[in-house]
Amino acid sequence: MTLIAIGVFFPVYLNLVAGIQQVDRKLVEVARVHGYGGFALVRRVLLPATLPSYVTGLRGGLGLGWMFVVAAEVMGASEGLGFLMMDGEMTGRPATIIAALLLFAVLGKGTDLLLALLGRRLTYWQDSFASAEEGKRDAQDRARLQAV
C-alpha cells in the first residue's frame, strides 16, 4: 500500500503545485482588495482556480495507481488479479491471463471515466475548448429540434 500511495502522491502533488503557480496574480489581488485572506482566499479563489489541474493530477495518479496495484500483486500477493495472472502463467492458462488483463483494463477505464465525469461536474464553469465544443453541439441540437 505504501508503494501505491507514494507512486500516486507525486503526480497529484506536482499538478496541484503547477495549478497554484498558474493562478492569475490579478485574481489574488482583487480578492485581497475585497477583504479575502487566509482560508477565504483559498476557498474562494485558489481552490476553484487550481481544481482543473488537481483533477488532471488525480486522473494521472489513478492510472499510475492501477499500474502499481498490478506490480504489487504480481510481486508478492497471494490473491487478487495480479496473483491470478501469475497463477495463469505458472499453470499454462492463457485465458486466465487475458481475462485478468481485460478486467484490469475495464476497471482502469471505468474509474478514469468516473473521475473524468466528476471533474467535468466540478469544473462546469470552466471556459475551455472542450466546453466550447460541447456548447456548439448543444446549439446544433437545439437548431435541429427547432427545424422539426
C-alpha atoms as an extended CHARMM CRD file, in Angstrom:
* protein
*
       148  EXT
         1         1  MET       CA              0.0000000000        0.0000000000        0.0000000000  PROA      1               0.0000000000
         2         2  THR       CA              2.9280000000        2.3180000000        0.6880000000  PROA      2               0.0000000000
         3         3  LEU       CA              4.2650000000        1.7170000000       -2.8240000000  PROA      3               0.0000000000
         4         4  ILE       CA              0.9020000000        2.6770000000       -4.3180000000  PROA      4               0.0000000000
         5         5  ALA       CA              0.4990000000        5.7430000000       -2.0670000000  PROA      5               0.0000000000
         6         6  ILE       CA              3.9660000000        7.0810000000       -2.8860000000  PROA      6               0.0000000000
         7         7  GLY       CA              3.5020000000        6.3990000000       -6.5960000000  PROA      7               0.0000000000
         8         8  VAL       CA              0.1790000000        8.2430000000       -6.6800000000  PROA      8               0.0000000000
         9         9  PHE       CA              1.1890000000       11.1540000000       -4.4470000000  PROA      9               0.0000000000
        10        10  PHE       CA              3.7430000000       12.8380000000       -6.7050000000  PROA      10              0.0000000000
        11        11  PRO       CA              1.6810000000       13.2940000000       -9.8990000000  PROA      11              0.0000000000
        12        12  VAL       CA             -1.1890000000       14.7190000000       -7.8430000000  PROA      12              0.0000000000
        13        13  TYR       CA              1.1310000000       16.9730000000       -5.8430000000  PROA      13              0.0000000000
        14        14  LEU       CA              3.0560000000       18.2290000000       -8.8860000000  PROA      14              0.0000000000
        15        15  ASN       CA             -0.1350000000       19.0510000000      -10.7940000000  PROA      15              0.0000000000
        16        16  LEU       CA             -1.5510000000       20.8490000000       -7.7670000000  PROA      16              0.0000000000
        17        17  VAL       CA              1.6180000000       22.9220000000       -7.3340000000  PROA      17              0.0000000000
        18        18  ALA       CA              1.6070000000       23.7500000000      -11.0450000000  PROA      18              0.0000000000
        19        19  GLY       CA             -2.0410000000       24.7600000000      -10.7710000000  PROA      19              0.0000000000
        20        20  ILE       CA             -1.2930000000       27.0510000000       -7.8240000000  PROA      20              0.0000000000
        21        21  GLN       CA              1.6210000000       28.6430000000       -9.6810000000  PROA      21              0.0000000000
        22        22  GLN       CA             -0.5770000000       29.3120000000      -12.7110000000  PROA      22              0.0000000000
        23        23  VAL       CA             -3.2760000000       31.1720000000      -10.7730000000  PROA      23              0.0000000000
        24        24  ASP       CA             -3.5890000000       34.6580000000      -12.2010000000  PROA      24              0.0000000000
        25        25  ARG       CA             -1.9780000000       37.1090000000       -9.7990000000  PROA      25              0.0000000000
        26        26  LYS       CA             -4.6990000000       39.6260000000      -10.5780000000  PROA      26              0.0000000000
        27        27  LEU       CA             -7.3560000000       37.2870000000       -9.1650000000  PROA      27              0.0000000000
        28        28  VAL       CA             -5.4900000000       37.1030000000       -5.8710000000  PROA      28              0.0000000000
        29        29  GLU       CA             -5.0180000000       40.8870000000       -5.7910000000  PROA      29              0.0000000000
        30        30  VAL       CA             -8.7230000000       41.5200000000       -6.4340000000  PROA      30              0.0000000000
        31        31  ALA       CA             -9.6540000000       39.0290000000       -3.7210000000  PROA      31              0.0000000000
        32        32  ARG       CA             -7.3430000000       40.7840000000       -1.2560000000  PROA      32              0.0000000000
        33        33  VAL       CA             -8.8680000000       44.1620000000       -2.1820000000  PROA      33              0.0000000000
        34        34  HSD       CA            -12.2850000000       42.6980000000       -1.3740000000  PROA      34              0.0000000000
        35        35  GLY       CA            -11.0390000000       41.5950000000        2.0530000000  PROA      35              0.0000000000
        36        36  TYR       CA            -10.3470000000       37.9270000000        1.4130000000  PROA      36              0.0000000000
        37        37  GLY       CA             -7.4230000000       36.4630000000        3.2500000000  PROA      37              0.0000000000
        38        38  GLY       CA             -6.2930000000       33.1350000000        4.6320000000  PROA      38              0.0000000000
        39        39  PHE       CA             -8.9290000000       30.4170000000        4.3530000000  PROA      39              0.0000000000
        40        40  ALA       CA            -11.4310000000       32.6100000000        2.4880000000  PROA      40              0.0000000000
        41        41  LEU       CA             -8.8240000000       33.3460000000       -0.1960000000  PROA      41              0.0000000000
        42        42  VAL       CA             -8.0590000000       29.6400000000       -0.5720000000  PROA      42              0.0000000000
        43        43  ARG       CA            -11.7380000000       28.6560000000       -0.6670000000  PROA      43              0.0000000000
        44        44  ARG       CA            -12.9760000000       31.3910000000       -2.9960000000  PROA      44              0.0000000000
        45        45  VAL       CA            -10.0090000000       31.8980000000       -5.3600000000  PROA      45              0.0000000000
        46        46  LEU       CA             -7.2510000000       29.2960000000       -5.1430000000  PROA      46              0.0000000000
        47        47  LEU       CA             -9.4140000000       26.1750000000       -4.9030000000  PROA      47              0.0000000000
        48        48  PRO       CA            -11.5740000000       26.9410000000       -7.9550000000  PROA      48              0.0000000000
        49        49  ALA       CA             -8.5590000000       28.1430000000       -9.9460000000  PROA      49              0.0000000000
        50        50  THR       CA             -6.4950000000       25.0220000000       -9.2100000000  PROA      50              0.0000000000
        51        51  LEU       CA             -9.3250000000       22.4850000000       -9.4990000000  PROA      51              0.0000000000
        52        52  PRO       CA             -8.7330000000       21.6450000000      -13.1980000000  PROA      52              0.0000000000
        53        53  SER       CA             -5.0370000000       20.9380000000      -12.5360000000  PROA      53              0.0000000000
        54        54  TYR       CA             -5.9080000000       18.9170000000       -9.4490000000  PROA      54              0.0000000000
        55        55  VAL       CA             -8.4040000000       16.7610000000      -11.3600000000  PROA      55              0.0000000000
        56        56  THR       CA             -5.7780000000       16.2000000000      -14.0750000000  PROA      56              0.0000000000
        57        57  GLY       CA             -3.3050000000       15.1330000000      -11.3930000000  PROA      57              0.0000000000
        58        58  LEU       CA             -5.8730000000       12.7950000000       -9.8520000000  PROA      58              0.0000000000
        59        59  ARG       CA             -6.5040000000       11.1510000000      -13.2090000000  PROA      59              0.0000000000
        60        60  GLY       CA             -2.7710000000       10.6870000000      -13.8160000000  PROA      60              0.0000000000
        61        61  GLY       CA             -2.3120000000        9.3990000000      -10.2790000000  PROA      61              0.0000000000
        62        62  LEU       CA             -5.1920000000        6.9820000000      -10.7500000000  PROA      62              0.0000000000
        63        63  GLY       CA             -3.5530000000        5.4890000000      -13.8340000000  PROA      63              0.0000000000
        64        64  LEU       CA             -0.2540000000        5.1280000000      -12.0060000000  PROA      64              0.0000000000
        65        65  GLY       CA             -2.0950000000        3.6980000000       -9.0180000000  PROA      65              0.0000000000
        66        66  TRP       CA             -3.5520000000        0.9160000000      -11.1360000000  PROA      66              0.0000000000
        67        67  MET       CA             -0.1030000000        0.1500000000      -12.5450000000  PROA      67              0.0000000000
        68        68  PHE       CA              1.3370000000       -0.0250000000       -9.0310000000  PROA      68              0.0000000000
        69        69  VAL       CA             -1.5120000000       -2.2920000000       -7.9220000000  PROA      69              0.0000000000
        70        70  VAL       CA             -0.6560000000       -4.6970000000      -10.7310000000  PROA      70              0.0000000000
        71        71  ALA       CA              3.0590000000       -4.5450000000       -9.8940000000  PROA      71              0.0000000000
        72        72  ALA       CA              2.4640000000       -5.0780000000       -6.1820000000  PROA      72              0.0000000000
        73        73  GLU       CA              0.1470000000       -8.0210000000       -6.7790000000  PROA      73              0.0000000000
        74        74  VAL       CA              2.4970000000       -9.6360000000       -9.2760000000  PROA      74              0.0000000000
        75        75  MET       CA              5.4790000000       -9.2520000000       -6.9520000000  PROA      75              0.0000000000
        76        76  GLY       CA              4.1230000000      -10.8670000000       -3.8500000000  PROA      76              0.0000000000
        77        77  ALA       CA              0.3940000000      -11.1480000000       -3.3490000000  PROA      77              0.0000000000
        78        78  SER       CA             -1.4280000000      -14.3540000000       -2.5510000000  PROA      78              0.0000000000
        79        79  GLU       CA             -4.7060000000      -13.1240000000       -4.0180000000  PROA      79              0.0000000000
        80        80  GLY       CA             -6.0070000000      -10.5610000000       -6.4830000000  PROA      80              0.0000000000
        81        81  LEU       CA             -5.8650000000      -10.1020000000      -10.2370000000  PROA      81              0.0000000000
        82        82  GLY       CA             -2.0670000000       -9.8450000000      -10.3440000000  PROA      82              0.0000000000
        83        83  PHE       CA             -1.8010000000      -13.1290000000       -8.4940000000  PROA      83              0.0000000000
        84        84  LEU       CA             -4.3580000000      -14.6180000000      -10.8800000000  PROA      84              0.0000000000
        85        85  MET       CA             -2.2110000000      -13.5180000000      -13.8410000000  PROA      85              0.0000000000
        86        86  MET       CA              0.8950000000      -15.1030000000      -12.3280000000  PROA      86              0.0000000000
        87        87  ASP       CA             -1.0320000000      -18.2480000000      -11.4920000000  PROA      87              0.0000000000
        88        88  GLY       CA             -2.2730000000      -18.4300000000      -15.0790000000  PROA      88              0.0000000000
        89        89  GLU       CA              1.3150000000      -18.0960000000      -16.2920000000  PROA      89              0.0000000000
        90        90  MET       CA              2.5990000000      -20.8220000000      -13.9670000000  PROA      90              0.0000000000
        91        91  THR       CA             -0.1850000000      -23.2570000000      -14.8230000000  PROA      91              0.0000000000
        92        92  GLY       CA             -0.2240000000      -22.5110000000      -18.5640000000  PROA      92              0.0000000000
        93        93  ARG       CA             -3.7040000000      -20.9630000000      -18.7600000000  PROA      93              0.0000000000
        94        94  PRO       CA             -3.5240000000      -18.0470000000      -21.2200000000  PROA      94              0.0000000000
        95        95  ALA       CA             -7.2890000000      -17.4600000000      -20.9670000000  PROA      95              0.0000000000
        96        96  THR       CA             -6.8690000000      -16.6360000000      -17.2600000000  PROA      96              0.0000000000
        97        97  ILE       CA             -4.0940000000      -14.1670000000      -18.0460000000  PROA      97              0.0000000000
        98        98  ILE       CA             -6.1250000000      -12.4660000000      -20.7720000000  PROA      98              0.0000000000
        99        99  ALA       CA             -9.2220000000      -12.3310000000      -18.5530000000  PROA      99              0.0000000000
       100       100  ALA       CA             -7.2370000000      -10.7100000000      -15.7280000000  PROA      100             0.0000000000
       101       101  LEU       CA             -5.7100000000       -8.1760000000      -18.1430000000  PROA      101             0.0000000000
       102       102  LEU       CA             -9.1100000000       -7.3280000000      -19.5900000000  PROA      102             0.0000000000
       103       103  LEU       CA            -10.5550000000       -6.9280000000      -16.1100000000  PROA      103             0.0000000000
       104       104  PHE       CA             -7.7080000000       -4.5840000000      -15.1490000000  PROA      104             0.0000000000
       105       105  ALA       CA             -8.3570000000       -2.5880000000      -18.3320000000  PROA      105             0.0000000000
       106       106  VAL       CA            -12.0950000000       -2.3460000000      -17.6710000000  PROA      106             0.0000000000
       107       107  LEU       CA            -11.5590000000       -1.3470000000      -14.0390000000  PROA      107             0.0000000000
       108       108  GLY       CA             -8.9330000000        1.2340000000      -15.0020000000  PROA      108             0.0000000000
       109       109  LYS       CA            -11.0240000000        2.7600000000      -17.7720000000  PROA      109             0.0000000000
       110       110  GLY       CA            -14.1520000000        2.7020000000      -15.6130000000  PROA      110             0.0000000000
       111       111  THR       CA            -12.5350000000        4.5110000000      -12.7070000000  PROA      111             0.0000000000
       112       112  ASP       CA            -10.9400000000        7.0260000000      -15.0850000000  PROA      112             0.0000000000
       113       113  LEU       CA            -14.3280000000        7.6660000000      -16.6850000000  PROA      113             0.0000000000
       114       114  LEU       CA            -15.9100000000        8.2150000000      -13.2640000000  PROA      114             0.0000000000
       115       115  LEU       CA            -13.1500000000       10.6270000000      -12.2940000000  PROA      115             0.0000000000
       116       116  ALA       CA            -13.4600000000       12.4490000000      -15.6290000000  PROA      116             0.0000000000
       117       117  LEU       CA            -17.2180000000       12.8320000000      -15.1170000000  PROA      117             0.0000000000
       118       118  LEU       CA            -16.6710000000       14.0670000000      -11.5690000000  PROA      118             0.0000000000
       119       119  GLY       CA            -14.0460000000       16.5150000000      -12.8410000000  PROA      119             0.0000000000
       120       120  ARG       CA            -16.3670000000       17.7850000000      -15.5460000000  PROA      120             0.0000000000
       121       121  ARG       CA            -19.1050000000       18.2680000000      -12.9700000000  PROA      121             0.0000000000
       122       122  LEU       CA            -16.7730000000       20.1000000000      -10.5740000000  PROA      122             0.0000000000
       123       123  THR       CA            -15.3610000000       22.3640000000      -13.2990000000  PROA      123             0.0000000000
       124       124  TYR       CA            -18.5960000000       23.0700000000      -15.2050000000  PROA      124             0.0000000000
       125       125  TRP       CA            -17.8520000000       26.7950000000      -15.0030000000  PROA      125             0.0000000000
       126       126  GLN       CA            -14.5180000000       26.4860000000      -16.7840000000  PROA      126             0.0000000000
       127       127  ASP       CA            -14.3180000000       28.1590000000      -20.1610000000  PROA      127             0.0000000000
       128       128  SER       CA            -12.2450000000       25.7630000000      -22.2440000000  PROA      128             0.0000000000
       129       129  PHE       CA            -12.0480000000       24.2740000000      -25.7110000000  PROA      129             0.0000000000
       130       130  ALA       CA            -13.9380000000       21.1470000000      -24.6070000000  PROA      130             0.0000000000
       131       131  SER       CA            -16.7700000000       23.1600000000      -23.0760000000  PROA      131             0.0000000000
       132       132  ALA       CA            -16.9330000000       25.3410000000      -26.2180000000  PROA      132             0.0000000000
       133       133  GLU       CA            -17.2630000000       22.2390000000      -28.4050000000  PROA      133             0.0000000000
       134       134  GLU       CA            -19.9460000000       20.8670000000      -26.0850000000  PROA      134             0.0000000000
       135       135  GLY       CA            -21.8160000000       24.1870000000      -26.2430000000  PROA      135             0.0000000000
       136       136  LYS       CA            -21.6050000000       24.1830000000      -30.0480000000  PROA      136             0.0000000000
       137       137  ARG       CA            -23.0690000000       20.6440000000      -30.1540000000  PROA      137             0.0000000000
       138       138  ASP       CA            -25.8870000000       21.7100000000      -27.8050000000  PROA      138             0.0000000000
       139       139  ALA       CA            -26.6700000000       24.7060000000      -30.0520000000  PROA      139             0.0000000000
       140       140  GLN       CA            -26.7060000000       22.4650000000      -33.1420000000  PROA      140             0.0000000000
       141       141  ASP       CA            -29.0510000000       20.0220000000      -31.3720000000  PROA      141             0.0000000000
       142       142  ARG       CA            -31.4010000000       22.8790000000      -30.4080000000  PROA      142             0.0000000000
       143       143  ALA       CA            -31.3800000000       24.1470000000      -34.0230000000  PROA      143             0.0000000000
       144       144  ARG       CA            -32.2550000000       20.6760000000      -35.3170000000  PROA      144             0.0000000000
       145       145  LEU       CA            -35.1310000000       20.3810000000      -32.8520000000  PROA      145             0.0000000000
       146       146  GLN       CA            -36.4870000000       23.7850000000      -33.8530000000  PROA      146             0.0000000000
       147       147  ALA       CA            -36.3170000000       22.8180000000      -37.5290000000  PROA      147             0.0000000000
       148       148  VAL       CA            -38.5070000000       19.7760000000      -36.8460000000  PROA      148             0.0000000000
